[in-house]
mmCIF file of C-alpha atoms and ligand atoms in Angstrom:
data_model
loop_
_atom_site.group_PDB
_atom_site.id
_atom_site.type_symbol
_atom_site.label_atom_id
_atom_site.label_comp_id
_atom_site.label_asym_id
_atom_site.label_seq_id
_atom_site.Cartn_x
_atom_site.Cartn_y
_atom_site.Cartn_z
ATOM 1 C CA MET K 264 -21.311 -25.605 4.858
ATOM 2 C CA GLN K 265 -18.253 -23.965 5.984
ATOM 3 C CA SER K 266 -17.423 -20.264 6.233
ATOM 4 C CA ILE K 267 -13.976 -19.055 6.233
ATOM 5 C CA LEU K 268 -12.464 -15.526 6.471
ATOM 6 C CA PHE K 269 -8.412 -15.054 5.705
ATOM 7 C CA LEU K 270 -7.474 -12.052 7.572
ATOM 8 C CA CYS K 271 -4.002 -9.891 7.279
ATOM 9 C CA LEU K 272 -2.584 -6.568 7.623
ATOM 10 C CA GLY K 273 -3.455 -4.896 4.096
ATOM 11 C CA ASN K 274 -5.738 -7.705 2.393
ATOM 12 C CA ILE K 275 -3.427 -7.217 -0.598
ATOM 13 C CA CYS K 276 -0.937 -10.061 -0.066
ATOM 14 C CA ARG K 277 -1.297 -12.976 2.149
ATOM 15 C CA SER K 278 -5.367 -12.952 2.780
ATOM 16 C CA PRO K 279 -6.045 -12.851 -1.126
ATOM 17 C CA LEU K 280 -3.403 -15.468 -1.634
ATOM 18 C CA ALA K 281 -5.106 -17.262 0.802
ATOM 19 C CA GLU K 282 -8.259 -17.013 -0.450
ATOM 20 C CA GLY K 283 -7.236 -18.146 -4.229
ATOM 21 C CA ALA K 284 -5.365 -20.910 -2.760
ATOM 22 C CA ALA K 285 -8.422 -22.331 -0.663
ATOM 23 C CA ARG K 286 -11.369 -21.301 -3.352
ATOM 24 C CA ALA K 287 -9.060 -23.471 -6.205
ATOM 25 C CA ALA K 288 -8.448 -26.411 -3.424
ATOM 26 C CA PHE K 289 -12.056 -26.643 -2.412
ATOM 27 C CA ALA K 290 -13.533 -26.360 -5.923
ATOM 28 C CA ASP K 291 -10.851 -29.413 -6.982
ATOM 29 C CA ALA K 292 -12.383 -31.300 -4.307
ATOM 30 C CA GLY K 293 -15.985 -30.351 -5.025
ATOM 31 C CA ILE K 294 -16.556 -28.664 -1.719
ATOM 32 C CA TRP K 295 -18.681 -25.653 -1.205
ATOM 33 C CA ALA K 296 -17.753 -23.090 1.080
ATOM 34 C CA GLU K 297 -18.066 -19.687 1.551
ATOM 35 C CA ILE K 298 -14.328 -17.982 1.448
ATOM 36 C CA ASP K 299 -13.640 -14.600 1.533
ATOM 37 C CA SER K 300 -10.708 -12.402 3.129
ATOM 38 C CA ALA K 301 -10.132 -9.045 4.623
ATOM 39 C CA GLY K 302 -7.567 -6.719 6.328
ATOM 40 C CA THR K 303 -6.839 -5.111 9.696
ATOM 41 C CA GLY K 304 -5.759 -1.930 7.959
ATOM 42 C CA ASP K 305 -7.723 0.420 5.614
ATOM 43 C CA TRP K 306 -4.939 1.551 3.654
ATOM 44 C CA HIS K 307 -5.758 -0.449 0.160
ATOM 45 C CA VAL K 308 -9.481 -0.821 0.711
ATOM 46 C CA GLY K 309 -10.736 -1.382 -2.750
ATOM 47 C CA ARG K 310 -7.439 -2.228 -4.293
ATOM 48 C CA ALA K 311 -6.771 -5.139 -6.347
ATOM 49 C CA PRO K 312 -4.106 -7.549 -4.907
ATOM 50 C CA ASP K 313 -0.475 -6.827 -4.941
ATOM 51 C CA ARG K 314 0.629 -7.474 -8.594
ATOM 52 C CA ARG K 315 3.439 -9.813 -7.096
ATOM 53 C CA ALA K 316 0.610 -11.633 -5.337
ATOM 54 C CA GLN K 317 -1.395 -12.048 -8.317
ATOM 55 C CA ALA K 318 1.693 -13.303 -10.560
ATOM 56 C CA ILE K 319 2.353 -16.067 -8.039
ATOM 57 C CA ALA K 320 -1.092 -17.106 -7.986
ATOM 58 C CA ARG K 321 -1.322 -17.016 -11.659
ATOM 59 C CA ALA K 322 1.939 -18.996 -11.928
ATOM 60 C CA HIS K 323 -0.171 -21.714 -10.181
ATOM 61 C CA GLY K 324 -3.176 -21.389 -12.442
ATOM 62 C CA VAL K 325 -5.432 -19.590 -9.948
ATOM 63 C CA ASP K 326 -6.342 -15.716 -10.675
ATOM 64 C CA ILE K 327 -6.709 -13.258 -8.076
ATOM 65 C CA SER K 328 -6.692 -9.986 -10.516
ATOM 66 C CA GLY K 329 -10.531 -9.629 -9.530
ATOM 67 C CA LEU K 330 -10.207 -9.523 -5.855
ATOM 68 C CA ALA K 331 -10.551 -5.973 -4.024
ATOM 69 C CA ALA K 332 -9.073 -5.549 -0.428
ATOM 70 C CA ARG K 333 -11.598 -4.592 2.127
ATOM 71 C CA GLN K 334 -11.389 -4.135 5.612
ATOM 72 C CA LEU K 335 -12.634 -6.220 8.577
ATOM 73 C CA HIS K 336 -15.791 -5.193 9.984
ATOM 74 C CA LEU K 337 -17.959 -6.444 13.115
ATOM 75 C CA GLU K 338 -20.391 -8.419 10.873
ATOM 76 C CA ASP K 339 -17.840 -10.655 10.191
ATOM 77 C CA PHE K 340 -17.732 -12.441 13.642
ATOM 78 C CA ALA K 341 -21.284 -13.334 12.950
ATOM 79 C CA GLN K 342 -21.068 -14.158 9.119
ATOM 80 C CA PHE K 343 -17.978 -16.698 9.177
ATOM 81 C CA ASP K 344 -17.245 -20.036 11.149
ATOM 82 C CA LEU K 345 -13.470 -19.413 11.206
ATOM 83 C CA ILE K 346 -11.530 -16.354 10.893
ATOM 84 C CA LEU K 347 -8.000 -17.133 10.296
ATOM 85 C CA ALA K 348 -5.036 -14.612 10.908
ATOM 86 C CA ALA K 349 -1.736 -14.363 8.749
ATOM 87 C CA ASP K 350 0.222 -13.642 11.698
ATOM 88 C CA HIS K 351 0.298 -12.803 15.521
ATOM 89 C CA GLU K 352 -0.392 -9.127 15.426
ATOM 90 C CA ASN K 353 -3.476 -9.872 13.082
ATOM 91 C CA LEU K 354 -4.575 -12.291 15.447
ATOM 92 C CA SER K 355 -4.121 -10.122 18.424
ATOM 93 C CA ASP K 356 -6.070 -7.093 16.234
ATOM 94 C CA LEU K 357 -8.643 -9.887 15.531
ATOM 95 C CA LYS K 358 -9.391 -10.822 19.083
ATOM 96 C CA ALA K 359 -9.345 -6.965 20.574
ATOM 97 C CA MET K 360 -12.068 -6.334 17.800
ATOM 98 C CA ALA K 361 -14.063 -9.650 18.625
ATOM 99 C CA PRO K 362 -17.420 -9.140 20.468
ATOM 100 C CA GLN K 363 -18.379 -11.372 23.613
ATOM 101 C CA ALA K 364 -20.832 -13.128 21.284
ATOM 102 C CA SER K 365 -18.778 -13.913 18.537
ATOM 103 C CA ARG K 366 -19.832 -17.064 16.285
ATOM 104 C CA ALA K 367 -16.364 -17.351 14.665
ATOM 105 C CA LYS K 368 -13.669 -19.324 16.156
ATOM 106 C CA LEU K 369 -10.256 -17.042 15.793
ATOM 107 C CA ALA K 370 -7.186 -18.622 14.959
ATOM 108 C CA LEU K 371 -3.671 -18.483 12.932
ATOM 109 C CA MET K 372 -3.919 -19.559 9.487
ATOM 110 C CA LEU K 373 -0.793 -22.035 10.111
ATOM 111 C CA ASP K 374 -2.524 -23.480 13.187
ATOM 112 C CA MET K 375 -4.596 -25.525 10.272
ATOM 113 C CA VAL K 376 -1.454 -27.243 9.161
ATOM 114 C CA PRO K 377 -0.448 -30.427 11.420
ATOM 115 C CA GLY K 378 3.011 -29.565 13.041
ATOM 116 C CA ARG K 379 2.862 -25.737 11.999
ATOM 117 C CA ALA K 380 0.361 -24.551 14.809
ATOM 118 C CA GLY K 381 2.193 -21.235 16.305
ATOM 119 C CA GLU K 382 3.508 -20.316 13.086
ATOM 120 C CA ALA K 383 3.035 -17.432 11.246
ATOM 121 C CA VAL K 384 2.655 -16.406 7.437
ATOM 122 C CA ALA K 385 5.759 -14.051 6.896
ATOM 123 C CA ASP K 386 4.464 -10.559 5.274
ATOM 124 C CA PRO K 387 6.167 -10.730 1.770
ATOM 125 C CA TYR K 388 5.166 -6.811 1.216
ATOM 126 C CA TYR K 389 8.624 -5.326 1.778
ATOM 127 C CA GLY K 390 10.552 -8.630 0.394
ATOM 128 C CA ASN K 391 11.662 -9.936 -2.970
ATOM 129 C CA SER K 392 9.643 -12.925 -5.068
ATOM 130 C CA ASP K 393 11.018 -15.455 -3.200
ATOM 131 C CA GLY K 394 8.957 -14.366 -0.109
ATOM 132 C CA PHE K 395 5.581 -14.626 -2.183
ATOM 133 C CA ALA K 396 6.730 -17.878 -3.395
ATOM 134 C CA ARG K 397 6.896 -18.857 0.199
ATOM 135 C CA CYS K 398 3.325 -17.462 1.086
ATOM 136 C CA TRP K 399 2.107 -19.110 -1.798
ATOM 137 C CA ALA K 400 3.209 -22.483 -0.095
ATOM 138 C CA ASP K 401 2.171 -21.457 3.204
ATOM 139 C CA VAL K 402 -1.340 -20.554 2.111
ATOM 140 C CA SER K 403 -1.541 -23.652 -0.239
ATOM 141 C CA ALA K 404 -0.775 -25.933 2.876
ATOM 142 C CA VAL K 405 -3.328 -24.444 4.752
ATOM 143 C CA ALA K 406 -5.690 -24.516 2.177
ATOM 144 C CA ALA K 407 -5.064 -28.202 1.443
ATOM 145 C CA ALA K 408 -5.384 -29.014 5.561
ATOM 146 C CA LEU K 409 -8.757 -27.145 5.315
ATOM 147 C CA VAL K 410 -10.169 -29.502 2.615
ATOM 148 C CA ALA K 411 -8.509 -32.184 4.714
ATOM 149 C CA ALA K 412 -10.666 -31.875 7.549
ATOM 150 C CA ARG K 413 -13.810 -31.386 5.293
ATOM 151 C CA SER K 414 -13.156 -34.709 3.358
HETATM 152 P P1 4NP T 273 -0.556 -8.345 3.191
HETATM 153 O O1 4NP T 273 0.849 -7.069 3.116
HETATM 154 O O2 4NP T 273 -1.023 -7.697 5.054
HETATM 155 O O3 4NP T 273 0.157 -9.407 3.467
HETATM 156 O O4 4NP T 273 -1.472 -7.637 2.198
HETATM 157 C C1 4NP T 273 1.001 -5.883 3.482
HETATM 158 C C2 4NP T 273 0.369 -5.192 2.666
HETATM 159 C C3 4NP T 273 0.315 -3.840 2.681
HETATM 160 C C4 4NP T 273 1.336 -3.178 3.596
HETATM 161 C C5 4NP T 273 1.613 -4.019 4.661
HETATM 162 C C6 4NP T 273 1.627 -5.394 4.764
HETATM 163 N N1 4NP T 273 1.406 -1.883 4.011
HETATM 164 O O5 4NP T 273 2.380 -1.389 4.640
HETATM 165 O O6 4NP T 273 1.001 -1.101 3.189
#
């Protein structure tokens, strides 16, 4: 069983979308995996995903309205096999916090997608709905690549 944690800054846009896309993709493939998301920051802890994120997920048949933001914590490095950061700042914060004996492999979300290693999932928070549509496309590609790697 694989365990994957998706990480972004606020845990209200990119990582809950990645969590929703991955949960749906793994369920569709009939593969059981532990999937969660978190933020490096604590501003939105306890809140549901941004309404624009909920809307783009719903438009693709995925309900993320029940998710609640949480902050990355030290136990995550022992609990998860893989922690995938949305952008380079998230990844550098993640590496700075990682204990020496981290079980989790740390990478960018798009490192999982052939041909897109090193790319960031852009932060859609201050933009318009186009940004959320791009974000959904990116995290869906990540989810599909993770499932393909397990199939
Ligand atoms: P996320 O987006 O990291 O994809 O959840 C953001 C959410 C909130 C903020 C920034 C990015 N913020 O500055 O409050």
